[in-house]
């Protein structure tokens, strides 16, 4: 069925053996270690357009795209030039630069519900700061999150649901004290009853609700728009701030993210990934009344040595300028939709238990044959078919993020020819798995 050896990974294997001496698990972020799919992680040497090459010089069409930031693919010429031109003047100053103004102005002109932003250096930092701001602004301590949403490795959000409909969290990572975790309430996604009963009991203590409006870190758990709309209404009614964590969906499903796509306005929004053009940038933003609580204007402390780094700002601005061009998102969505529908009709014709779920240019392999999954508890935990497909595709030159819970991304550089080639390889892979 599957070739076990497949592509030569000997250089990656050597580098991985070495890196295990330096880093826990040999990596600087856990999912990179290939633990869920098995085998040796590829060490990547370079990327160009839709392609990456590993240290053994194997070439892949890349659908991981650095986990989302690279909406223009690898090494886009304009992003590259912008980085290099800016870098010529120095890498970092720790003082204000014009580039921060330019990127902020570009974003704020196009996203009307935020008046001010603060740049940070990662999605995690954006979320952590947004939570602190919500608590500082509201004077309340508890926060609500949803089971199946990921918000970075923020202590208060590394929390699992207990049993029952509305539950106080239990920490999902060693090192997070239970006393922190119990300030977080965990609700099921797409469940209005749970949300209402939570607000009826605890609203006076709740600073904010945080949600990925397009949950894309545990499969792709598309929410009913009516759920998100009602969430907004209830937050307003109970005087609880609504945070949209748009680190993955911001500048991805629309320039203004899910908020623009669904026409729903959060009180605070967090960005990351695409906003930095492949360099480390995050941001959080809100109306003036809320942002004036952030230091040095207000009492909520938040700072960063490399925040607003000029080179990263330049990369982000070059990328977002392209995203803001006419039809950018229309084209990206159209080719993603055609690609996904082709795979889905192939699976339907052959009775394969797979349905790709997608929104905008994000897609996910849902290997349990269900049409629509809106809660993490509905995901089939058996990822063996995904793992087989992942392994098959690596051997024929297609790279996906190494976990069945992760989504794939189509970039501007994935043209019809790349998507067709990928379709042919995916269909052959599925055939070898299921027949
Ligand atoms: C990736 C992600 C984060 C964390 O961002 P990092 O830059 O990895 O710290 C937070 N929230 C969401 C929704 C994400 O997708």
PDB file of C-alpha atoms in Angstrom, residues 145-428:
ATOM      1  CA  UNK A 145     -13.510  30.475  26.591  1.00  0.00           C
ATOM      2  CA  UNK A 146     -14.856  27.725  24.341  1.00  0.00           C
ATOM      3  CA  UNK A 147     -13.810  24.116  24.252  1.00  0.00           C
ATOM      4  CA  UNK A 148     -12.031  23.570  20.913  1.00  0.00           C
ATOM      5  CA  UNK A 149     -10.652  27.088  20.536  1.00  0.00           C
ATOM      6  CA  UNK A 150      -6.922  27.746  20.809  1.00  0.00           C
ATOM      7  CA  UNK A 151      -5.584  31.123  21.852  1.00  0.00           C
ATOM      8  CA  UNK A 152      -1.858  30.558  22.130  1.00  0.00           C
ATOM      9  CA  UNK A 153      -0.080  29.408  25.270  1.00  0.00           C
ATOM     10  CA  UNK A 154      -1.607  31.964  27.630  1.00  0.00           C
ATOM     11  CA  UNK A 155      -1.805  30.536  31.191  1.00  0.00           C
ATOM     12  CA  UNK A 156      -5.463  31.420  31.714  1.00  0.00           C
ATOM     13  CA  UNK A 157      -6.394  29.774  28.419  1.00  0.00           C
ATOM     14  CA  UNK A 158      -4.475  26.510  28.741  1.00  0.00           C
ATOM     15  CA  UNK A 159      -7.591  25.169  30.301  1.00  0.00           C
ATOM     16  CA  UNK A 160      -9.905  22.236  29.590  1.00  0.00           C
ATOM     17  CA  UNK A 161     -13.579  21.890  30.248  1.00  0.00           C
ATOM     18  CA  UNK A 162     -14.550  19.815  33.245  1.00  0.00           C
ATOM     19  CA  UNK A 163     -17.724  17.763  33.052  1.00  0.00           C
ATOM     20  CA  UNK A 164     -21.114  19.424  32.814  1.00  0.00           C
ATOM     21  CA  UNK A 165     -22.534  22.189  30.676  1.00  0.00           C
ATOM     22  CA  UNK A 166     -20.918  25.229  32.292  1.00  0.00           C
ATOM     23  CA  UNK A 167     -17.654  24.333  33.921  1.00  0.00           C
ATOM     24  CA  UNK A 168     -14.732  25.962  35.624  1.00  0.00           C
ATOM     25  CA  UNK A 169     -11.578  25.072  33.809  1.00  0.00           C
ATOM     26  CA  UNK A 170      -8.961  22.568  34.812  1.00  0.00           C
ATOM     27  CA  UNK A 171      -5.473  23.389  33.626  1.00  0.00           C
ATOM     28  CA  UNK A 172      -4.411  21.502  30.508  1.00  0.00           C
ATOM     29  CA  UNK A 173      -0.693  22.104  31.041  1.00  0.00           C
ATOM     30  CA  UNK A 174       1.604  21.418  33.941  1.00  0.00           C
ATOM     31  CA  UNK A 175       2.731  24.711  35.406  1.00  0.00           C
ATOM     32  CA  UNK A 176      -0.675  26.388  35.233  1.00  0.00           C
ATOM     33  CA  UNK A 177      -1.963  26.593  38.814  1.00  0.00           C
ATOM     34  CA  UNK A 178      -5.520  25.363  39.318  1.00  0.00           C
ATOM     35  CA  UNK A 179      -6.171  28.698  41.022  1.00  0.00           C
ATOM     36  CA  UNK A 180      -5.564  30.412  37.648  1.00  0.00           C
ATOM     37  CA  UNK A 181      -7.581  27.836  35.745  1.00  0.00           C
ATOM     38  CA  UNK A 182     -10.610  28.318  37.929  1.00  0.00           C
ATOM     39  CA  UNK A 183     -10.870  31.947  36.837  1.00  0.00           C
ATOM     40  CA  UNK A 184     -11.679  30.561  33.382  1.00  0.00           C
ATOM     41  CA  UNK A 185     -15.077  29.151  32.488  1.00  0.00           C
ATOM     42  CA  UNK A 186     -15.138  26.730  29.569  1.00  0.00           C
ATOM     43  CA  UNK A 187     -18.242  26.370  27.399  1.00  0.00           C
ATOM     44  CA  UNK A 188     -19.067  24.144  24.430  1.00  0.00           C
ATOM     45  CA  UNK A 189     -19.021  25.877  21.046  1.00  0.00           C
ATOM     46  CA  UNK A 190     -22.235  26.561  19.197  1.00  0.00           C
ATOM     47  CA  UNK A 191     -24.382  26.027  22.302  1.00  0.00           C
ATOM     48  CA  UNK A 192     -26.611  28.958  23.177  1.00  0.00           C
ATOM     49  CA  UNK A 193     -28.207  27.324  26.191  1.00  0.00           C
ATOM     50  CA  UNK A 194     -24.848  26.812  27.875  1.00  0.00           C
ATOM     51  CA  UNK A 195     -23.931  30.412  27.152  1.00  0.00           C
ATOM     52  CA  UNK A 196     -27.186  31.777  28.567  1.00  0.00           C
ATOM     53  CA  UNK A 197     -27.024  29.754  31.712  1.00  0.00           C
ATOM     54  CA  UNK A 198     -23.393  30.791  32.216  1.00  0.00           C
ATOM     55  CA  UNK A 199     -24.288  34.483  31.935  1.00  0.00           C
ATOM     56  CA  UNK A 200     -27.313  34.149  34.198  1.00  0.00           C
ATOM     57  CA  UNK A 201     -25.151  32.777  36.980  1.00  0.00           C
ATOM     58  CA  UNK A 202     -21.764  34.457  36.557  1.00  0.00           C
ATOM     59  CA  UNK A 203     -22.080  37.592  34.398  1.00  0.00           C
ATOM     60  CA  UNK A 204     -21.251  39.946  37.284  1.00  0.00           C
ATOM     61  CA  UNK A 205     -17.835  38.301  37.641  1.00  0.00           C
ATOM     62  CA  UNK A 206     -17.053  37.852  33.934  1.00  0.00           C
ATOM     63  CA  UNK A 207     -14.671  40.328  32.292  1.00  0.00           C
ATOM     64  CA  UNK A 208     -14.830  38.879  28.802  1.00  0.00           C
ATOM     65  CA  UNK A 209     -15.706  36.065  26.477  1.00  0.00           C
ATOM     66  CA  UNK A 210     -12.960  35.067  24.052  1.00  0.00           C
ATOM     67  CA  UNK A 211     -13.678  33.083  20.907  1.00  0.00           C
ATOM     68  CA  UNK A 212     -12.054  32.195  17.625  1.00  0.00           C
ATOM     69  CA  UNK A 213     -14.980  33.315  15.455  1.00  0.00           C
ATOM     70  CA  UNK A 214     -13.647  30.849  12.881  1.00  0.00           C
ATOM     71  CA  UNK A 215     -12.290  28.090  15.121  1.00  0.00           C
ATOM     72  CA  UNK A 216      -9.398  26.708  13.079  1.00  0.00           C
ATOM     73  CA  UNK A 217      -7.002  25.115  15.544  1.00  0.00           C
ATOM     74  CA  UNK A 218      -8.939  21.936  16.310  1.00  0.00           C
ATOM     75  CA  UNK A 219     -10.114  21.072  12.900  1.00  0.00           C
ATOM     76  CA  UNK A 220     -12.264  23.757  11.311  1.00  0.00           C
ATOM     77  CA  UNK A 221     -15.317  24.054  13.552  1.00  0.00           C
ATOM     78  CA  UNK A 222     -17.433  26.519  11.616  1.00  0.00           C
ATOM     79  CA  UNK A 223     -20.008  28.137  13.893  1.00  0.00           C
ATOM     80  CA  UNK A 224     -23.563  28.997  12.977  1.00  0.00           C
ATOM     81  CA  UNK A 225     -23.715  32.690  12.281  1.00  0.00           C
ATOM     82  CA  UNK A 226     -26.771  32.861  14.538  1.00  0.00           C
ATOM     83  CA  UNK A 227     -24.653  31.589  17.432  1.00  0.00           C
ATOM     84  CA  UNK A 228     -22.058  34.330  16.924  1.00  0.00           C
ATOM     85  CA  UNK A 229     -24.749  36.963  16.529  1.00  0.00           C
ATOM     86  CA  UNK A 230     -26.479  35.864  19.708  1.00  0.00           C
ATOM     87  CA  UNK A 231     -23.126  35.753  21.519  1.00  0.00           C
ATOM     88  CA  UNK A 232     -22.670  39.420  20.616  1.00  0.00           C
ATOM     89  CA  UNK A 233     -26.183  40.289  21.784  1.00  0.00           C
ATOM     90  CA  UNK A 234     -25.797  38.470  25.090  1.00  0.00           C
ATOM     91  CA  UNK A 235     -22.380  40.003  25.806  1.00  0.00           C
ATOM     92  CA  UNK A 236     -23.888  43.458  25.334  1.00  0.00           C
ATOM     93  CA  UNK A 237     -26.918  42.611  27.448  1.00  0.00           C
ATOM     94  CA  UNK A 238     -24.840  41.244  30.326  1.00  0.00           C
ATOM     95  CA  UNK A 239     -22.123  43.873  30.061  1.00  0.00           C
ATOM     96  CA  UNK A 240     -19.361  41.403  29.215  1.00  0.00           C
ATOM     97  CA  UNK A 241     -16.629  42.311  26.705  1.00  0.00           C
ATOM     98  CA  UNK A 242     -16.417  40.185  23.572  1.00  0.00           C
ATOM     99  CA  UNK A 243     -12.927  39.363  22.285  1.00  0.00           C
ATOM    100  CA  UNK A 244     -12.573  37.964  18.775  1.00  0.00           C
ATOM    101  CA  UNK A 245      -9.295  36.108  18.528  1.00  0.00           C
ATOM    102  CA  UNK A 246      -8.614  36.681  14.850  1.00  0.00           C
ATOM    103  CA  UNK A 247      -4.972  35.604  14.921  1.00  0.00           C
ATOM    104  CA  UNK A 248      -5.731  33.015  12.245  1.00  0.00           C
ATOM    105  CA  UNK A 249      -8.888  34.452  10.614  1.00  0.00           C
ATOM    106  CA  UNK A 250      -7.821  38.120  10.514  1.00  0.00           C
ATOM    107  CA  UNK A 251      -6.756  39.196   6.994  1.00  0.00           C
ATOM    108  CA  UNK A 252      -7.536  35.600   5.972  1.00  0.00           C
ATOM    109  CA  UNK A 253     -11.293  35.142   5.563  1.00  0.00           C
ATOM    110  CA  UNK A 254     -11.611  38.854   4.694  1.00  0.00           C
ATOM    111  CA  UNK A 255      -9.332  41.826   5.304  1.00  0.00           C
ATOM    112  CA  UNK A 256     -11.334  42.583   8.437  1.00  0.00           C
ATOM    113  CA  UNK A 257     -11.441  38.895   9.362  1.00  0.00           C
ATOM    114  CA  UNK A 258     -14.513  37.084  10.638  1.00  0.00           C
ATOM    115  CA  UNK A 259     -15.858  40.340  12.095  1.00  0.00           C
ATOM    116  CA  UNK A 260     -16.156  41.712   8.551  1.00  0.00           C
ATOM    117  CA  UNK A 261     -17.282  38.414   7.038  1.00  0.00           C
ATOM    118  CA  UNK A 262     -20.124  37.916   9.520  1.00  0.00           C
ATOM    119  CA  UNK A 263     -20.805  41.591  10.161  1.00  0.00           C
ATOM    120  CA  UNK A 264     -20.357  41.171  13.910  1.00  0.00           C
ATOM    121  CA  UNK A 265     -18.411  43.684  15.974  1.00  0.00           C
ATOM    122  CA  UNK A 266     -16.266  42.515  18.882  1.00  0.00           C
ATOM    123  CA  UNK A 267     -15.145  44.878  21.658  1.00  0.00           C
ATOM    124  CA  UNK A 268     -11.509  43.814  21.448  1.00  0.00           C
ATOM    125  CA  UNK A 269      -9.801  42.022  18.578  1.00  0.00           C
ATOM    126  CA  UNK A 270      -6.480  40.197  18.409  1.00  0.00           C
ATOM    127  CA  UNK A 271      -4.371  39.667  15.301  1.00  0.00           C
ATOM    128  CA  UNK A 272      -1.209  37.749  14.473  1.00  0.00           C
ATOM    129  CA  UNK A 273       0.109  35.519  11.690  1.00  0.00           C
ATOM    130  CA  UNK A 274      -0.743  37.347   8.389  1.00  0.00           C
ATOM    131  CA  UNK A 275      -0.307  40.786   9.980  1.00  0.00           C
ATOM    132  CA  UNK A 276       3.484  40.286  10.097  1.00  0.00           C
ATOM    133  CA  UNK A 277       4.097  39.041   6.549  1.00  0.00           C
ATOM    134  CA  UNK A 278       6.077  36.075   7.929  1.00  0.00           C
ATOM    135  CA  UNK A 279       7.880  38.049  10.632  1.00  0.00           C
ATOM    136  CA  UNK A 280       6.854  37.991  14.315  1.00  0.00           C
ATOM    137  CA  UNK A 281       3.987  40.456  14.815  1.00  0.00           C
ATOM    138  CA  UNK A 282       0.783  40.406  16.795  1.00  0.00           C
ATOM    139  CA  UNK A 283      -1.632  43.192  17.667  1.00  0.00           C
ATOM    140  CA  UNK A 284      -4.689  43.937  19.718  1.00  0.00           C
ATOM    141  CA  UNK A 285      -7.148  46.726  19.143  1.00  0.00           C
ATOM    142  CA  UNK A 286     -10.395  48.228  20.366  1.00  0.00           C
ATOM    143  CA  UNK A 287     -12.356  51.469  20.579  1.00  0.00           C
ATOM    144  CA  UNK A 288     -10.641  54.477  22.210  1.00  0.00           C
ATOM    145  CA  UNK A 289     -12.621  54.119  25.452  1.00  0.00           C
ATOM    146  CA  UNK A 290     -11.088  50.701  25.983  1.00  0.00           C
ATOM    147  CA  UNK A 291      -7.605  51.314  24.552  1.00  0.00           C
ATOM    148  CA  UNK A 292      -7.116  54.351  26.807  1.00  0.00           C
ATOM    149  CA  UNK A 293      -6.719  51.848  29.656  1.00  0.00           C
ATOM    150  CA  UNK A 294      -3.429  50.631  28.150  1.00  0.00           C
ATOM    151  CA  UNK A 295      -0.160  52.044  29.498  1.00  0.00           C
ATOM    152  CA  UNK A 296       1.161  54.725  29.262  1.00  0.00           C
ATOM    153  CA  UNK A 297      -2.333  56.270  28.868  1.00  0.00           C
ATOM    154  CA  UNK A 298      -3.896  53.996  31.452  1.00  0.00           C
ATOM    155  CA  UNK A 299      -3.315  51.515  34.265  1.00  0.00           C
ATOM    156  CA  UNK A 300      -3.060  48.247  32.270  1.00  0.00           C
ATOM    157  CA  UNK A 301       0.663  47.588  31.907  1.00  0.00           C
ATOM    158  CA  UNK A 302       1.918  46.107  28.660  1.00  0.00           C
ATOM    159  CA  UNK A 303       5.281  46.596  26.908  1.00  0.00           C
ATOM    160  CA  UNK A 304       7.772  44.984  24.519  1.00  0.00           C
ATOM    161  CA  UNK A 305      11.437  45.455  23.606  1.00  0.00           C
ATOM    162  CA  UNK A 306      10.868  44.468  19.982  1.00  0.00           C
ATOM    163  CA  UNK A 307       7.225  45.591  19.665  1.00  0.00           C
ATOM    164  CA  UNK A 308       6.541  47.394  16.398  1.00  0.00           C
ATOM    165  CA  UNK A 309       9.868  46.251  15.007  1.00  0.00           C
ATOM    166  CA  UNK A 310      10.427  48.232  11.788  1.00  0.00           C
ATOM    167  CA  UNK A 311      11.464  45.285   9.630  1.00  0.00           C
ATOM    168  CA  UNK A 312       8.432  43.296  10.752  1.00  0.00           C
ATOM    169  CA  UNK A 313       6.168  46.318  10.196  1.00  0.00           C
ATOM    170  CA  UNK A 314       7.525  46.661   6.657  1.00  0.00           C
ATOM    171  CA  UNK A 315       6.843  42.994   5.906  1.00  0.00           C
ATOM    172  CA  UNK A 316       3.318  43.267   7.297  1.00  0.00           C
ATOM    173  CA  UNK A 317       2.545  46.438   5.373  1.00  0.00           C
ATOM    174  CA  UNK A 318       3.809  45.043   2.068  1.00  0.00           C
ATOM    175  CA  UNK A 319       1.669  41.946   2.544  1.00  0.00           C
ATOM    176  CA  UNK A 320      -1.489  43.731   3.707  1.00  0.00           C
ATOM    177  CA  UNK A 321      -1.317  46.182   0.796  1.00  0.00           C
ATOM    178  CA  UNK A 322      -1.685  43.244  -1.538  1.00  0.00           C
ATOM    179  CA  UNK A 323      -4.458  41.710   0.540  1.00  0.00           C
ATOM    180  CA  UNK A 324      -6.388  44.981   0.260  1.00  0.00           C
ATOM    181  CA  UNK A 325      -6.360  44.920  -3.557  1.00  0.00           C
ATOM    182  CA  UNK A 326      -9.666  44.408  -5.364  1.00  0.00           C
ATOM    183  CA  UNK A 327     -10.835  40.813  -5.573  1.00  0.00           C
ATOM    184  CA  UNK A 328      -7.905  39.441  -3.580  1.00  0.00           C
ATOM    185  CA  UNK A 329     -10.169  37.462  -1.245  1.00  0.00           C
ATOM    186  CA  UNK A 330     -12.710  36.658  -3.956  1.00  0.00           C
ATOM    187  CA  UNK A 331     -10.039  34.989  -6.104  1.00  0.00           C
ATOM    188  CA  UNK A 332      -8.459  33.163  -3.196  1.00  0.00           C
ATOM    189  CA  UNK A 333     -11.798  31.807  -2.062  1.00  0.00           C
ATOM    190  CA  UNK A 334     -12.897  30.811  -5.572  1.00  0.00           C
ATOM    191  CA  UNK A 335      -9.853  28.659  -6.240  1.00  0.00           C
ATOM    192  CA  UNK A 336      -9.985  27.116  -2.767  1.00  0.00           C
ATOM    193  CA  UNK A 337     -13.658  26.288  -3.219  1.00  0.00           C
ATOM    194  CA  UNK A 338     -13.060  24.649  -6.606  1.00  0.00           C
ATOM    195  CA  UNK A 339     -10.197  22.583  -5.151  1.00  0.00           C
ATOM    196  CA  UNK A 340     -12.202  21.473  -2.116  1.00  0.00           C
ATOM    197  CA  UNK A 341     -15.293  20.628  -4.160  1.00  0.00           C
ATOM    198  CA  UNK A 342     -13.261  18.500  -6.544  1.00  0.00           C
ATOM    199  CA  UNK A 343     -11.876  16.426  -3.674  1.00  0.00           C
ATOM    200  CA  UNK A 344     -15.283  16.197  -2.052  1.00  0.00           C
ATOM    201  CA  UNK A 345     -17.016  14.966  -5.170  1.00  0.00           C
ATOM    202  CA  UNK A 346     -14.237  12.439  -5.720  1.00  0.00           C
ATOM    203  CA  UNK A 347     -14.763  11.175  -2.151  1.00  0.00           C
ATOM    204  CA  UNK A 348     -18.539  11.087  -2.561  1.00  0.00           C
ATOM    205  CA  UNK A 349     -18.299   9.131  -5.837  1.00  0.00           C
ATOM    206  CA  UNK A 350     -16.035   6.580  -4.199  1.00  0.00           C
ATOM    207  CA  UNK A 351     -17.794   6.496  -0.856  1.00  0.00           C
ATOM    208  CA  UNK A 352     -14.667   7.522   1.002  1.00  0.00           C
ATOM    209  CA  UNK A 353     -15.414   8.745   4.541  1.00  0.00           C
ATOM    210  CA  UNK A 354     -13.834  12.155   4.083  1.00  0.00           C
ATOM    211  CA  UNK A 355     -15.293  15.596   3.698  1.00  0.00           C
ATOM    212  CA  UNK A 356     -13.151  18.708   3.347  1.00  0.00           C
ATOM    213  CA  UNK A 357     -14.557  21.657   5.260  1.00  0.00           C
ATOM    214  CA  UNK A 358     -13.523  25.119   4.152  1.00  0.00           C
ATOM    215  CA  UNK A 359     -14.023  28.825   4.569  1.00  0.00           C
ATOM    216  CA  UNK A 360     -12.190  31.447   2.536  1.00  0.00           C
ATOM    217  CA  UNK A 361      -8.771  29.957   1.830  1.00  0.00           C
ATOM    218  CA  UNK A 362      -8.719  27.677   4.900  1.00  0.00           C
ATOM    219  CA  UNK A 363      -9.612  23.990   4.593  1.00  0.00           C
ATOM    220  CA  UNK A 364      -9.601  20.911   6.807  1.00  0.00           C
ATOM    221  CA  UNK A 365      -9.717  17.158   6.229  1.00  0.00           C
ATOM    222  CA  UNK A 366     -12.670  15.942   8.284  1.00  0.00           C
ATOM    223  CA  UNK A 367     -12.149  12.204   8.314  1.00  0.00           C
ATOM    224  CA  UNK A 368     -15.335  11.100   9.960  1.00  0.00           C
ATOM    225  CA  UNK A 369     -17.681  11.524   7.091  1.00  0.00           C
ATOM    226  CA  UNK A 370     -19.906  13.976   8.918  1.00  0.00           C
ATOM    227  CA  UNK A 371     -21.112  16.912   6.914  1.00  0.00           C
ATOM    228  CA  UNK A 372     -20.679  19.576   9.507  1.00  0.00           C
ATOM    229  CA  UNK A 373     -18.839  19.497  12.808  1.00  0.00           C
ATOM    230  CA  UNK A 374     -19.259  22.466  15.113  1.00  0.00           C
ATOM    231  CA  UNK A 375     -17.820  21.211  18.388  1.00  0.00           C
ATOM    232  CA  UNK A 376     -14.484  19.634  19.192  1.00  0.00           C
ATOM    233  CA  UNK A 377     -16.235  16.687  20.881  1.00  0.00           C
ATOM    234  CA  UNK A 378     -17.616  15.647  17.470  1.00  0.00           C
ATOM    235  CA  UNK A 379     -14.161  15.204  15.925  1.00  0.00           C
ATOM    236  CA  UNK A 380     -13.189  11.624  15.275  1.00  0.00           C
ATOM    237  CA  UNK A 381     -10.094  11.253  17.487  1.00  0.00           C
ATOM    238  CA  UNK A 382      -8.775   8.471  15.261  1.00  0.00           C
ATOM    239  CA  UNK A 383      -6.376  10.364  13.014  1.00  0.00           C
ATOM    240  CA  UNK A 384      -4.855   7.227  11.444  1.00  0.00           C
ATOM    241  CA  UNK A 385      -6.300   7.943   7.987  1.00  0.00           C
ATOM    242  CA  UNK A 386      -5.027  11.497   8.062  1.00  0.00           C
ATOM    243  CA  UNK A 387      -1.634  10.230   9.167  1.00  0.00           C
ATOM    244  CA  UNK A 388      -1.529   7.759   6.261  1.00  0.00           C
ATOM    245  CA  UNK A 389      -2.496  10.497   3.822  1.00  0.00           C
ATOM    246  CA  UNK A 390       0.091  12.855   5.289  1.00  0.00           C
ATOM    247  CA  UNK A 391       2.803  10.273   4.863  1.00  0.00           C
ATOM    248  CA  UNK A 392       1.673   9.408   1.336  1.00  0.00           C
ATOM    249  CA  UNK A 393       1.660  13.059   0.290  1.00  0.00           C
ATOM    250  CA  UNK A 394       5.100  13.793   1.714  1.00  0.00           C
ATOM    251  CA  UNK A 395       6.466  11.045  -0.461  1.00  0.00           C
ATOM    252  CA  UNK A 396       4.945  12.574  -3.588  1.00  0.00           C
ATOM    253  CA  UNK A 397       5.837  16.205  -2.865  1.00  0.00           C
ATOM    254  CA  UNK A 398       2.884  17.745  -1.008  1.00  0.00           C
ATOM    255  CA  UNK A 399       3.376  19.177   2.490  1.00  0.00           C
ATOM    256  CA  UNK A 400       0.636  19.615   5.077  1.00  0.00           C
ATOM    257  CA  UNK A 401       0.976  20.596   8.718  1.00  0.00           C
ATOM    258  CA  UNK A 402       1.853  17.386  10.600  1.00  0.00           C
ATOM    259  CA  UNK A 403      -1.400  16.854  12.522  1.00  0.00           C
ATOM    260  CA  UNK A 404      -4.943  15.940  11.549  1.00  0.00           C
ATOM    261  CA  UNK A 405      -6.264  18.687  13.816  1.00  0.00           C
ATOM    262  CA  UNK A 406      -4.526  21.357  11.765  1.00  0.00           C
ATOM    263  CA  UNK A 407      -6.014  23.186   8.808  1.00  0.00           C
ATOM    264  CA  UNK A 408      -4.440  23.800   5.404  1.00  0.00           C
ATOM    265  CA  UNK A 409      -4.001  27.180   3.723  1.00  0.00           C
ATOM    266  CA  UNK A 410      -4.177  28.168   0.083  1.00  0.00           C
ATOM    267  CA  UNK A 411      -1.974  31.159  -0.739  1.00  0.00           C
ATOM    268  CA  UNK A 412      -2.059  33.608  -3.604  1.00  0.00           C
ATOM    269  CA  UNK A 413       0.811  31.643  -5.176  1.00  0.00           C
ATOM    270  CA  UNK A 414      -1.125  28.366  -5.345  1.00  0.00           C
ATOM    271  CA  UNK A 415      -2.303  28.540  -8.954  1.00  0.00           C
ATOM    272  CA  UNK A 416      -4.729  26.181 -10.646  1.00  0.00           C
ATOM    273  CA  UNK A 417      -1.871  23.979 -11.863  1.00  0.00           C
ATOM    274  CA  UNK A 418      -0.596  23.444  -8.295  1.00  0.00           C
ATOM    275  CA  UNK A 419      -4.074  22.741  -6.988  1.00  0.00           C
ATOM    276  CA  UNK A 420      -4.779  20.294  -9.819  1.00  0.00           C
ATOM    277  CA  UNK A 421      -1.515  18.488  -9.209  1.00  0.00           C
ATOM    278  CA  UNK A 422      -2.403  18.306  -5.516  1.00  0.00           C
ATOM    279  CA  UNK A 423      -5.897  17.012  -6.282  1.00  0.00           C
ATOM    280  CA  UNK A 424      -4.447  14.202  -8.387  1.00  0.00           C
ATOM    281  CA  UNK A 425      -2.025  13.259  -5.624  1.00  0.00           C
ATOM    282  CA  UNK A 426      -4.643  13.438  -2.883  1.00  0.00           C
ATOM    283  CA  UNK A 427      -7.077  11.292  -4.848  1.00  0.00           C
ATOM    284  CA  UNK A 428      -4.376   8.696  -5.511  1.00  0.00           C
TER     285      UNK A 428
END
